[in-house]
Coordinates of C-alpha atoms (C1' of nucleotides) in Angstrom, one line a residue:
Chain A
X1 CA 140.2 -175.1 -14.3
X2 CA 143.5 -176.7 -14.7
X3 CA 145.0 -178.9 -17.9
X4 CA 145.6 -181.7 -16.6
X5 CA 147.7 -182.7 -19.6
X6 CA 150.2 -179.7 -18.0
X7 CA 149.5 -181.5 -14.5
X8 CA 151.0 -185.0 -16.0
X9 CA 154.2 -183.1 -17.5
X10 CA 155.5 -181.5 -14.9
X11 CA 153.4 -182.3 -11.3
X12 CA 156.1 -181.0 -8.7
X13 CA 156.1 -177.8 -10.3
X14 CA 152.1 -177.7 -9.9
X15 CA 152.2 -178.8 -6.6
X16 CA 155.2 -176.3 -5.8
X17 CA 153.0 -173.0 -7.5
X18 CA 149.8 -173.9 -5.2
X19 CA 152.0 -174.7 -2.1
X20 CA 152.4 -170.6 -2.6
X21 CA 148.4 -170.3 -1.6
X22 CA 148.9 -172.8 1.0
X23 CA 147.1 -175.7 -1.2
X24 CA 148.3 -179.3 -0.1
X25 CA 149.6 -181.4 -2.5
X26 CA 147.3 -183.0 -4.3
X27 CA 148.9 -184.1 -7.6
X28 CA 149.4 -187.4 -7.3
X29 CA 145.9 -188.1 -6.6
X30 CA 144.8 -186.3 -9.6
X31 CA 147.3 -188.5 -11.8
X32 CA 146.6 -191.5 -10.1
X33 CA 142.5 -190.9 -10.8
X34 CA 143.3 -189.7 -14.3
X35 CA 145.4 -193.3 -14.9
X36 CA 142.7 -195.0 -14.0
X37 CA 140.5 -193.2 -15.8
X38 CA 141.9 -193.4 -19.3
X39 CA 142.4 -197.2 -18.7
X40 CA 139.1 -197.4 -18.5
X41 CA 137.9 -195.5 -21.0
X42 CA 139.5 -197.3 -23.7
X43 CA 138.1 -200.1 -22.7
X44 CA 135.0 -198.7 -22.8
X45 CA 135.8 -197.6 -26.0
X46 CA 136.4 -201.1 -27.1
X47 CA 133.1 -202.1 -26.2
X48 CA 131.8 -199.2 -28.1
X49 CA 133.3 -200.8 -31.0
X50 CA 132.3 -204.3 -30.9
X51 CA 128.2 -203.1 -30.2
X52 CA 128.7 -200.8 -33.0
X53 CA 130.5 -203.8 -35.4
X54 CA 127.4 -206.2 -33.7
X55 CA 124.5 -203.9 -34.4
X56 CA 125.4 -204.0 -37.8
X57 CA 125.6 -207.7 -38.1
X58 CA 122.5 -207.7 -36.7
X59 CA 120.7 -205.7 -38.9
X60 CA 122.4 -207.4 -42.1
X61 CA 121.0 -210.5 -41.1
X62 CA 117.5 -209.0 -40.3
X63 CA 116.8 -207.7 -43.5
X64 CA 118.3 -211.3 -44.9
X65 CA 115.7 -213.0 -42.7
X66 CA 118.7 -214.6 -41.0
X67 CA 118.7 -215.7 -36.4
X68 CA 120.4 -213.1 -34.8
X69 CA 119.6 -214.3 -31.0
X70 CA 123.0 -215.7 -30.8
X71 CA 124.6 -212.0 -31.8
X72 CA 121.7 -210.4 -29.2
X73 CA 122.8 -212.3 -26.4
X74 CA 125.6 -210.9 -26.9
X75 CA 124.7 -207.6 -27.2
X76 CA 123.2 -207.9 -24.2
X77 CA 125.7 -209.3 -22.0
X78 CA 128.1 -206.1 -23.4
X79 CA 125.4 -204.0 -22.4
X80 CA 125.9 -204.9 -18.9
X81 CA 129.5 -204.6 -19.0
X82 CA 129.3 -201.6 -20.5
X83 CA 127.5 -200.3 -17.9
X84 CA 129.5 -200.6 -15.1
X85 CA 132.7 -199.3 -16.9
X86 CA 130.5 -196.1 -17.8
X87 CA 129.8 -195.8 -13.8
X88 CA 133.4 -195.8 -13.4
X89 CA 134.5 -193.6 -16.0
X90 CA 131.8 -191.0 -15.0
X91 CA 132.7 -191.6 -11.2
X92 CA 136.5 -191.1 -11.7
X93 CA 135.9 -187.9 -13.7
X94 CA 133.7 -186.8 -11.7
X95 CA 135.9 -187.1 -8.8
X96 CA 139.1 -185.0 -10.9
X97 CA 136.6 -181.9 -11.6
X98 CA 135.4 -182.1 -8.5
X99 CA 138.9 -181.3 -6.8
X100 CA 139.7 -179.3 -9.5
X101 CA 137.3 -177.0 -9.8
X102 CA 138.2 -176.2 -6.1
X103 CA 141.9 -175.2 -7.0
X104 CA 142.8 -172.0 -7.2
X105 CA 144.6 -170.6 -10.6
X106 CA 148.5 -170.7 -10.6
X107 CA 150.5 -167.8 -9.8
X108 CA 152.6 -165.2 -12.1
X109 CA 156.1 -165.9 -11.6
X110 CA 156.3 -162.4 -10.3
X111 CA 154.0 -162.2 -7.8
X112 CA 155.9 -162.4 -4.3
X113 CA 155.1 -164.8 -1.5
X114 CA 153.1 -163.4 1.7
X115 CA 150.4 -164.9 3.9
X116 CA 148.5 -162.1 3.1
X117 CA 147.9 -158.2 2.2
X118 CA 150.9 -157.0 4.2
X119 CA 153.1 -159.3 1.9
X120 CA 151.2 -157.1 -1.2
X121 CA 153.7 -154.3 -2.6
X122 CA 153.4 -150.9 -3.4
X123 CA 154.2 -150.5 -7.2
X124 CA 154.1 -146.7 -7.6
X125 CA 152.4 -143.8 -6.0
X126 CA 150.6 -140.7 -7.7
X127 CA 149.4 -137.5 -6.9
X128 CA 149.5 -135.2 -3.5
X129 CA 147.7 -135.8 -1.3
X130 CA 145.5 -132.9 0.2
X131 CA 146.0 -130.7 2.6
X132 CA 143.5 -129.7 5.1
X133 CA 143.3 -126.3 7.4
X134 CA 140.9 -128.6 9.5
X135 CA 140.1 -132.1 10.3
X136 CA 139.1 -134.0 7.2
X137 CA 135.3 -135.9 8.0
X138 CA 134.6 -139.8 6.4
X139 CA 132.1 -139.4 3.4
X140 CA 129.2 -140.6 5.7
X141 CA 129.3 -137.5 7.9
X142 CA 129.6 -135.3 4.9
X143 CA 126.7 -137.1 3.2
X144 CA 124.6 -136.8 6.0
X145 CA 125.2 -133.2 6.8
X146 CA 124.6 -132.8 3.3
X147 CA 121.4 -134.6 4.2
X148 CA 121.9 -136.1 0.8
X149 CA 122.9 -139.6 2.3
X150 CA 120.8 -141.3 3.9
X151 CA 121.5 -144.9 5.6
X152 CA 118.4 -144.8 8.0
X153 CA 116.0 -144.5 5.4
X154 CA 118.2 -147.4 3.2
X155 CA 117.4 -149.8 6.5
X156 CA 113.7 -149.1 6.9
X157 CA 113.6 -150.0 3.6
X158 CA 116.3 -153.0 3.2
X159 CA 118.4 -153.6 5.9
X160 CA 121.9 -152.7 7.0
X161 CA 124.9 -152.5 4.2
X162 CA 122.6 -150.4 1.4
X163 CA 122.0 -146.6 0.9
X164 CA 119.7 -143.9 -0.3
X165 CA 121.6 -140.8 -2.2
X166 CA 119.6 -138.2 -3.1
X167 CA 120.0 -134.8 -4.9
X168 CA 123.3 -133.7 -6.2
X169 CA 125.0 -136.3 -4.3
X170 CA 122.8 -138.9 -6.4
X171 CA 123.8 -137.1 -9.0
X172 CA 127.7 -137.0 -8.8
X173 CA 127.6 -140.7 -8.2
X174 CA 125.3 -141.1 -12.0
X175 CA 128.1 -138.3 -13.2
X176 CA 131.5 -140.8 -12.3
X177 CA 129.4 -143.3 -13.8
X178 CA 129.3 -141.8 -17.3
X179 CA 132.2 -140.4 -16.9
X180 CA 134.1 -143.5 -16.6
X181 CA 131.4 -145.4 -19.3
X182 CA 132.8 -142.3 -21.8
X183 CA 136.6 -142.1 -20.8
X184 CA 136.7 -145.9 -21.7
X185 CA 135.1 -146.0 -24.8
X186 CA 136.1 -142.9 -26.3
X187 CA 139.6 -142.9 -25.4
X188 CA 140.3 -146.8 -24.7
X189 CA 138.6 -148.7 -26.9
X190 CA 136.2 -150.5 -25.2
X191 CA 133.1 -151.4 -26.3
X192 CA 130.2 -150.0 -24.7
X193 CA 127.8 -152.8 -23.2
X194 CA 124.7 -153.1 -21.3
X195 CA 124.4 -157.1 -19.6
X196 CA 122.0 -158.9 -17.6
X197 CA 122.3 -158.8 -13.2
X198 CA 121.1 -162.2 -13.2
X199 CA 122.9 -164.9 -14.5
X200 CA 122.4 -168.8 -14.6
X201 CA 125.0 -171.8 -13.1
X202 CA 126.8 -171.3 -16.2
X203 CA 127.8 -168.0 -16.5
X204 CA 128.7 -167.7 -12.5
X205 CA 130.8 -171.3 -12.7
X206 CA 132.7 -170.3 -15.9
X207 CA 134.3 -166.8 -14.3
X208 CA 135.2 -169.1 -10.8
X209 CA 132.4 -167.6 -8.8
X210 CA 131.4 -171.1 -8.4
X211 CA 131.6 -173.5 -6.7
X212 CA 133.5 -171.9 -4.3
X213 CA 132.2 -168.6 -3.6
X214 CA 128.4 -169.2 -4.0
X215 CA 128.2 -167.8 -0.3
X216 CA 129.0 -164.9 -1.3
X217 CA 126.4 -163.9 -3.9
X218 CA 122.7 -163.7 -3.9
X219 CA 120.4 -166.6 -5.6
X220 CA 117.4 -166.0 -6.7
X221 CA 114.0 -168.1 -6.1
X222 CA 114.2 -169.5 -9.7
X223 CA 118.0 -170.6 -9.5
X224 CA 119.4 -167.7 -10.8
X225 CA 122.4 -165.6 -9.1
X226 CA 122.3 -162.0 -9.2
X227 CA 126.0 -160.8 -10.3
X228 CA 128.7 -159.7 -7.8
X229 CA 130.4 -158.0 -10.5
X230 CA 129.6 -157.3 -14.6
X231 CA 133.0 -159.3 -15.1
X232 CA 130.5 -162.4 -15.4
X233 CA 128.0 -161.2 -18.0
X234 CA 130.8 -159.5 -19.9
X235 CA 133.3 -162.3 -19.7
X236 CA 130.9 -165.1 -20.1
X237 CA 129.4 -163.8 -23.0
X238 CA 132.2 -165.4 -25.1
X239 CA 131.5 -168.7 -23.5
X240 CA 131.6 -171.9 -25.7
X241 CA 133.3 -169.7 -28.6
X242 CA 135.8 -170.2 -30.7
X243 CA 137.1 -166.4 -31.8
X244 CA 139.0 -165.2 -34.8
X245 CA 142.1 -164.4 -33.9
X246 CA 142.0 -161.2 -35.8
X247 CA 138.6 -160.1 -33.9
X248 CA 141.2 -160.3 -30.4
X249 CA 141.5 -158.3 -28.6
X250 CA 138.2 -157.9 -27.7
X251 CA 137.1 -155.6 -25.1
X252 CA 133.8 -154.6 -23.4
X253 CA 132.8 -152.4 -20.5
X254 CA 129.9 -151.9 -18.6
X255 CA 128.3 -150.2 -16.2
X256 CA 125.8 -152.2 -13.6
X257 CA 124.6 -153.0 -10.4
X258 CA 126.9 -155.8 -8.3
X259 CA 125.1 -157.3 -5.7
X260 CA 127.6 -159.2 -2.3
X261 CA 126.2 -161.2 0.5
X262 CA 129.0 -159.5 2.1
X263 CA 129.3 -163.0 4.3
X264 CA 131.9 -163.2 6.4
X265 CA 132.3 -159.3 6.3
X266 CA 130.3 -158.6 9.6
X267 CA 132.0 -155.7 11.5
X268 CA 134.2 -154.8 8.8
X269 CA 133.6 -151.3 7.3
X270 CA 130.1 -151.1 8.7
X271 CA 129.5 -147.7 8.2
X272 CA 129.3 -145.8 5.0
X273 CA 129.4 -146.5 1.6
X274 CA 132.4 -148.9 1.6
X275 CA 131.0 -152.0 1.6
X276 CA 127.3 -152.4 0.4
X277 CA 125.3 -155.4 -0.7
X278 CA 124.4 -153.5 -3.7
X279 CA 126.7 -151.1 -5.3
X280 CA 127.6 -149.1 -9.1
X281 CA 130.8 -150.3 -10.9
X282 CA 132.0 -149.7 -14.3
X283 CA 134.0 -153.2 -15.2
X284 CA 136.3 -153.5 -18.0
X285 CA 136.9 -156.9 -19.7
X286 CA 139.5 -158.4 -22.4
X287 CA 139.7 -160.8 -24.3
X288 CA 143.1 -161.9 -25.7
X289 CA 145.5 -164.4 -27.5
X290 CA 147.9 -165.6 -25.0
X291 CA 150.9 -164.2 -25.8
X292 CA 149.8 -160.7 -25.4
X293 CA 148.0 -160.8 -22.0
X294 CA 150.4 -159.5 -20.0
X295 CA 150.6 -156.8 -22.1
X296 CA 147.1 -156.3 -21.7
X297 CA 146.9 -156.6 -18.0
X298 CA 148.8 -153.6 -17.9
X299 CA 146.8 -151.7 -20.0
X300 CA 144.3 -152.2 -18.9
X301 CA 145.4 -151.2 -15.5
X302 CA 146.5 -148.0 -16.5
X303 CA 143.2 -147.6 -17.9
X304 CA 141.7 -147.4 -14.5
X305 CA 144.9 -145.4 -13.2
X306 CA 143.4 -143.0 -15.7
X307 CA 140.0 -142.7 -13.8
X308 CA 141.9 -141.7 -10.8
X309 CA 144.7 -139.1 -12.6
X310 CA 141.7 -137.0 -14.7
X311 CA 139.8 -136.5 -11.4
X312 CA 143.0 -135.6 -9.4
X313 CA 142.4 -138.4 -6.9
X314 CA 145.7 -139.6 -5.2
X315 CA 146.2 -143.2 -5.6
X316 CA 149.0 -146.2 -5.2
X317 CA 149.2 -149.6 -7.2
X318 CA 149.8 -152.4 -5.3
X319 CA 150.9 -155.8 -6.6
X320 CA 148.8 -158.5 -4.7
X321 CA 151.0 -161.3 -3.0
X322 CA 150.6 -165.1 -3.2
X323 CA 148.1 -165.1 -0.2
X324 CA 146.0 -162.4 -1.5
X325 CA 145.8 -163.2 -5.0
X326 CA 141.8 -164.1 -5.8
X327 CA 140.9 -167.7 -6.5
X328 CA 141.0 -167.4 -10.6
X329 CA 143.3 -164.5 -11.0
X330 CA 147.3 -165.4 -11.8
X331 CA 148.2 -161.7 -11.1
X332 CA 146.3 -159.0 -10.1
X333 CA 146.9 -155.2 -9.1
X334 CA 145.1 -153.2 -7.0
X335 CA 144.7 -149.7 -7.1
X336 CA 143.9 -147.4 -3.8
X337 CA 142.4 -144.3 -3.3
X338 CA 143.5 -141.9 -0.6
X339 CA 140.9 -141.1 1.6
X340 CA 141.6 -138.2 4.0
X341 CA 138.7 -138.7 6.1
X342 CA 140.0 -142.6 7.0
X343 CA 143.6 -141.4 6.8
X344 CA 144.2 -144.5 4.8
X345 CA 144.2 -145.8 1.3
X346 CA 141.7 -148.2 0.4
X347 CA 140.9 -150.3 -2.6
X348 CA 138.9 -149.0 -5.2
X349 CA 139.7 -151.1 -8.3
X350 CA 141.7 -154.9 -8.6
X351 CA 142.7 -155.8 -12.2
X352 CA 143.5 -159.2 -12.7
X353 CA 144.9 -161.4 -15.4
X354 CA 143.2 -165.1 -15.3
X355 CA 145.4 -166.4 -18.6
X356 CA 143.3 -169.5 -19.5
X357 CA 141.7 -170.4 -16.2
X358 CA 138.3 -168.8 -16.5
X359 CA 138.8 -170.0 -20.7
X360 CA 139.0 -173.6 -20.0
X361 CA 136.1 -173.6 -17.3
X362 CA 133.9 -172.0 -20.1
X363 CA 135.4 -173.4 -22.9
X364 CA 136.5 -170.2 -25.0
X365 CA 139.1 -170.4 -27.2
X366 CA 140.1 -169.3 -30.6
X367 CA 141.6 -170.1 -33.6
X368 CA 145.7 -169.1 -34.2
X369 CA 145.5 -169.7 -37.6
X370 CA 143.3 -170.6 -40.8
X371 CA 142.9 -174.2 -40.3
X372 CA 144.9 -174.5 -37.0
X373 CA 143.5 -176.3 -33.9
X374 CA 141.5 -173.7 -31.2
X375 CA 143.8 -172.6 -28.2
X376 CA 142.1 -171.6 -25.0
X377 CA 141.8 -167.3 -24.8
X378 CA 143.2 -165.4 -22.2
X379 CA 140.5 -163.4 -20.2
X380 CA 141.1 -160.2 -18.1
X381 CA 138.7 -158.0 -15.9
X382 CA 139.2 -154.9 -13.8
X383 CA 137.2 -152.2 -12.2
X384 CA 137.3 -149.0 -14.2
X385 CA 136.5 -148.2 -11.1
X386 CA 134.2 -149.1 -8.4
X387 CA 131.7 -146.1 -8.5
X388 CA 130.6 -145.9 -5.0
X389 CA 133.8 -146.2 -3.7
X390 CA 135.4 -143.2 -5.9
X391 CA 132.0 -141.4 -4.7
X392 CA 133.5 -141.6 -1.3
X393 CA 136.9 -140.9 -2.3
X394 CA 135.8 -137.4 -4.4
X395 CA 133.7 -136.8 -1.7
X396 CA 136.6 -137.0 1.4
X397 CA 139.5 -135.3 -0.8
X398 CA 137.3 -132.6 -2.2
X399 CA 136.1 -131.8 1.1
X400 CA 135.7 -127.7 2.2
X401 CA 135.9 -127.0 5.8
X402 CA 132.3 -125.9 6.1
X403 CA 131.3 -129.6 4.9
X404 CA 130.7 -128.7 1.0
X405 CA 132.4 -130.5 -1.3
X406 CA 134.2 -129.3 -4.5
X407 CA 133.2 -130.7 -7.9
X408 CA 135.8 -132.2 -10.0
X409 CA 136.7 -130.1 -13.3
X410 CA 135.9 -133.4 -15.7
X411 CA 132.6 -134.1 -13.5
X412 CA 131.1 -131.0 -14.0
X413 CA 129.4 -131.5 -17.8
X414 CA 128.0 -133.9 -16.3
X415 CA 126.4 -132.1 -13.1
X416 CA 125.3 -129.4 -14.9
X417 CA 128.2 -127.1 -14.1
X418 CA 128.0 -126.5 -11.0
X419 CA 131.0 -126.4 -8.8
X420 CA 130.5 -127.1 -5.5
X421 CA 128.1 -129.2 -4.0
X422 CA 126.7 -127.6 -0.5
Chain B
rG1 C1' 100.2 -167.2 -17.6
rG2 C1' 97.4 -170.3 -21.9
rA3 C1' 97.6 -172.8 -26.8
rG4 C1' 100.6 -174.6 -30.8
rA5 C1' 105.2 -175.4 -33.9
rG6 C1' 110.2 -176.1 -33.8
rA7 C1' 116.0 -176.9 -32.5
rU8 C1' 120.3 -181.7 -37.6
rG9 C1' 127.6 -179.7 -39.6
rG10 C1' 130.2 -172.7 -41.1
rC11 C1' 125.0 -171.9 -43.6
rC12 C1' 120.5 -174.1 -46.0
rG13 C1' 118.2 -178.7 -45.7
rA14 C1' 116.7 -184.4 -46.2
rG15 C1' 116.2 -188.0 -42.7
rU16 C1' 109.4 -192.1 -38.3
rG17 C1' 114.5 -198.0 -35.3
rG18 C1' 119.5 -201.3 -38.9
rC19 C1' 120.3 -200.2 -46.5
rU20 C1' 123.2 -193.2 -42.8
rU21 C1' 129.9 -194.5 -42.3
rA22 C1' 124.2 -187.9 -41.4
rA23 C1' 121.7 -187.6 -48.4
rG24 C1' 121.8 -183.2 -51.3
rG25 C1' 123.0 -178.0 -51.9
rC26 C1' 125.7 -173.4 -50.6
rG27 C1' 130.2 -171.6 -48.6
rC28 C1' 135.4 -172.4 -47.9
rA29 C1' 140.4 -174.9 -49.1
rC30 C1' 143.4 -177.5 -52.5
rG31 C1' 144.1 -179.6 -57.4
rC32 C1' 142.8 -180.3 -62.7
rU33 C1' 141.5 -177.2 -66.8
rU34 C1' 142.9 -171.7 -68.6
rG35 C1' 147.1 -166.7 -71.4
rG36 C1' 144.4 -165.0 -66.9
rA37 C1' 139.6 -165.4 -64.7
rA38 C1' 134.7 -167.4 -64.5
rA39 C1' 132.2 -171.8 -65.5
rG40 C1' 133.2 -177.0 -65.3
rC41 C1' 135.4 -181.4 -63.1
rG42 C1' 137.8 -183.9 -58.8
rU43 C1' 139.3 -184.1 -53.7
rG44 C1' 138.8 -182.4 -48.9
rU45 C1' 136.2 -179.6 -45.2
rG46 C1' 133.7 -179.8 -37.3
rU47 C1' 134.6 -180.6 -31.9
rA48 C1' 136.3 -183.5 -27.7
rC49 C1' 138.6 -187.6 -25.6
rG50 C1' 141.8 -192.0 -26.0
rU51 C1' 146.1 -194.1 -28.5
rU52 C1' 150.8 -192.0 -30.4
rA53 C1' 157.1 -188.8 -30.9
rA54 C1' 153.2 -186.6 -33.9
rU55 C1' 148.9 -180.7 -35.0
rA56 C1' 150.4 -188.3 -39.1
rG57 C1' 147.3 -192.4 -38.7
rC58 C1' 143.7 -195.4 -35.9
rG59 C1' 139.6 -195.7 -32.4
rU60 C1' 135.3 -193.7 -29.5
rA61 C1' 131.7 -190.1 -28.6
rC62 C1' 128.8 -185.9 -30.2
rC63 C1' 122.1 -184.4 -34.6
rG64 C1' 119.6 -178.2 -28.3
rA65 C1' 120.8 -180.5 -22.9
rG66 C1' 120.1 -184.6 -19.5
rG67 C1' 117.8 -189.3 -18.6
rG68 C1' 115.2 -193.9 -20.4
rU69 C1' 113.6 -198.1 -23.9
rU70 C1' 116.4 -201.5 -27.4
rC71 C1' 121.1 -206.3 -29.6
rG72 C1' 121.0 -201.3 -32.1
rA73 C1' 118.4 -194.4 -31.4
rA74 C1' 119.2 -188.1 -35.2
rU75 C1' 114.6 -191.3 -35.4
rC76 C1' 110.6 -194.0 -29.9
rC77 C1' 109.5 -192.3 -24.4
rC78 C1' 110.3 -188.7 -20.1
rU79 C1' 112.4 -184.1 -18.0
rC80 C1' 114.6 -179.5 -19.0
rU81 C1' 116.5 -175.2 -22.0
rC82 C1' 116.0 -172.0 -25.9
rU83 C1' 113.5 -170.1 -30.5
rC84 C1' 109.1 -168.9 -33.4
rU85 C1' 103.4 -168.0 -33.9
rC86 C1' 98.7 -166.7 -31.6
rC87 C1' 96.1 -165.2 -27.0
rG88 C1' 96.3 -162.8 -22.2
rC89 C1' 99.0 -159.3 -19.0
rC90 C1' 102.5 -155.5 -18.9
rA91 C1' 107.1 -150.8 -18.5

RNA sequence: GGAGAGAUGGCCGAGUGGCUUAAGGCGCACGCUUGGAAAGCGUGUGUACGUUAAUAGCGUACCGAGGGUUCGAAUCCCUCUCUCUCCGCCA
């Protein structure tokens, strides 16, 4: 959600920062309904007044046994008045949230123009990659010659886009998972949290998922949405708030199901793991004061960089472009796995700054000082990483030529010490 | 799933149509008092929007949420949400 008060000060300059997503102008329709609007609110407010100041007369003169019909009639006829100005006031703001609800955040002044992802740029690069005395395989021929995973048996059971895993293939995907949910809060400082998959209007509206994107996610009979990422739980969960500024930064991870409808997605990455309508991700989420977001953003990006370095997984950061930035985020980075078997580098966590955008839609703010007025938080989310993606990923650059795959040093506490996987 | 009771400011709590401009208490802030503190006394104490140069004033709204009745609603009516108690079912 936008300020609109920012929108009055300076409307080229908004209209200039979404021409970058390829938004039409649409500030002077905003400003013209908002004009209107706060003419007649105040005299609405007027009215308020005078049926306040006339109630009270009325009642005076009650309890004195005085007539008051000449004072009701009144009353009445304001009432009527009143009415119609309320219609309007309603109607006109109505109208403003409508639109800009649908508006995208504004962009970082550093994030470069481009259409789309081959405007994005490559930040840095780390890590070999592998070298193979044979042709790498994708993670779905591995799996299945592995016969530890199993897409058929996923479709008798749900339909296309979901997976069954089974033995220590199963496993290494629960083993990144607690190894990620321990790397963060041990050595990151995030606080450990379990959160609900199913979420109201609320919760899904106030981190931008709607109204735009309700396509995207799955609703449930009773009018609930199941999430399409623990960024909504986590980051909703300070909703309606107003924070002490010494309790910032706050920040939470968690580990949970996501659920996509994956619309609009039909022939893309169809086989495999890569895109599911139901996958693991461990999601970090902050919480800051405004001034020290950007600050943030990068920490917490390096925080997932970190995922990828301890399990020696070759990766690149790439600053998302104008036309590639997501609807709420101002700036966001991507981080992409190598994947031998693909021959191609492929996204496997996005960590995005949002400033005050997803704040003002869920009203979250805190308070600067003792007795100062409550400013809007910043809010922050990024994978820490997607888990079924760095399944694949361990899976293709950890690859033996007879199909085995190699276990990670940091993943094998957690699989019981073994070190391959055959 | 069934039956019942609730939701009032940071917290407790009064309030069954106008005398409430939400009583009173606690907490907190400031001041007086004191050698210093406590106690005591006094003053203040939310959020949003509008107006404004103003985070000063002034105005309007807000008693779980949304509708309705009325000249007037914390109070009456309807719908919903959440909490608690008992019963049933259940990992």
């Amino acid at each position: 959600m936008h300020d609109i008060r920012a929108l009055r000060a300076d409307p080229a300059a908004f209209d200039a920062d979404l021409a970058r997503r390829g938004i039409e102008p649409v500030s002077a329709k905003l400003l013209a309904w908002d004009e209107e609007r706060r003419q007649a609110q105040t005299v609405l407010q007027e009215k308020q007044g005078r049926r306040k100041a006339l109630a009270r007369e009325i009642g005076t003169l009650k309890r004195s046994g005085g007539d008051s019909s000449d004072l009701e009639a009144e009353g009445l006829a304001l009432r009527a008045e009143m009415e119609a100005l309320e219609e309007e006031v309603d109607a006109l703001g109505r109208e403003s949230t409508a639109l800009l609800a649908n508006l995208p955040n504004r962009l970082d002044a550093t994030v470069p123009d481009g259409p789309d992802e081959s405007a994005n740029v490559v930040q840095h690069e780390w890590g070999t990659k592998p070298t193979f005395t044979f042709t790498p395989k994708q993670h779905f021929e591995l799996g299945e010659m592995l016969k530890q995973m199993d897409f058929a048996t996923a479709a008798k059971l749900s339909g296309s886009r979901f997976v069954v895993l089974r033995g220590s293939i199963a496993r290494l995907a629960r083993a990144l998972g607690q190894f990620m949910l321990d790397l963060h809060v041990t050595e990151h400082g995030y606080t450990e949290t379990q959160v609900p998959v199913m979420v109201n209007d609320d919760a899904m509206y106030g981190t931008d998922k709607l109204p735009k994107f309700a396509d995207q996610s799955f609703r449930t009979e009773d009018g609930r949405w199941l999430i399409p990422t623990a960024e909504v739980p986590l980051t909703a969960s300070v909703s309606g708030d107003i924070l002490e500024a010494l309790a910032l930064p706050l920040r939470m991870t968690a580990l949970s199901q996501c659920f996509r409808s994956e619309a609009g997605a039909a022939g893309r990455d169809v086989r495999g793991m890569l895109r599911q309508h139901q996958f693991e991700k461990v999601e970090m989420v902050s919480v800051t004061i405004p001034e020290e977001s950007d600050a943030e953003h990068e920490r917490m990006t390096r925080c997932a960089e970190k995922v990828l370095e301890e399990l020696n997984i070759p990766y690149r950061r790439v600053l998302l472009c104008a036309g590639d930035t997501g609807f709420g985020a101002a700036k966001t980075f991507d981080l992409e796995a190598w994947l031998p078997g693909q021959d191609a580098w492929r996204e496997i966590s996005s960590c995005s700054n949002t400033r005050d955008f997803q704040a003002r839609r869920m009203n979250a703010r805190y308070r600067p000082q003792a007795g100062a007025a409550p400013a809007f938080v910043h809010t922050l989310n990024g994978s820490g990483l997607a888990v079924g993606r760095t399944l694949i990923a361990v899976m293709e650059n950890y690859q033996n030529e007879d199909g085995s795959i190699t276990v990670p040093d940091v993943l094998r506490p957690y699989m019981g010490k073994i070190e391959k996987i055959s």
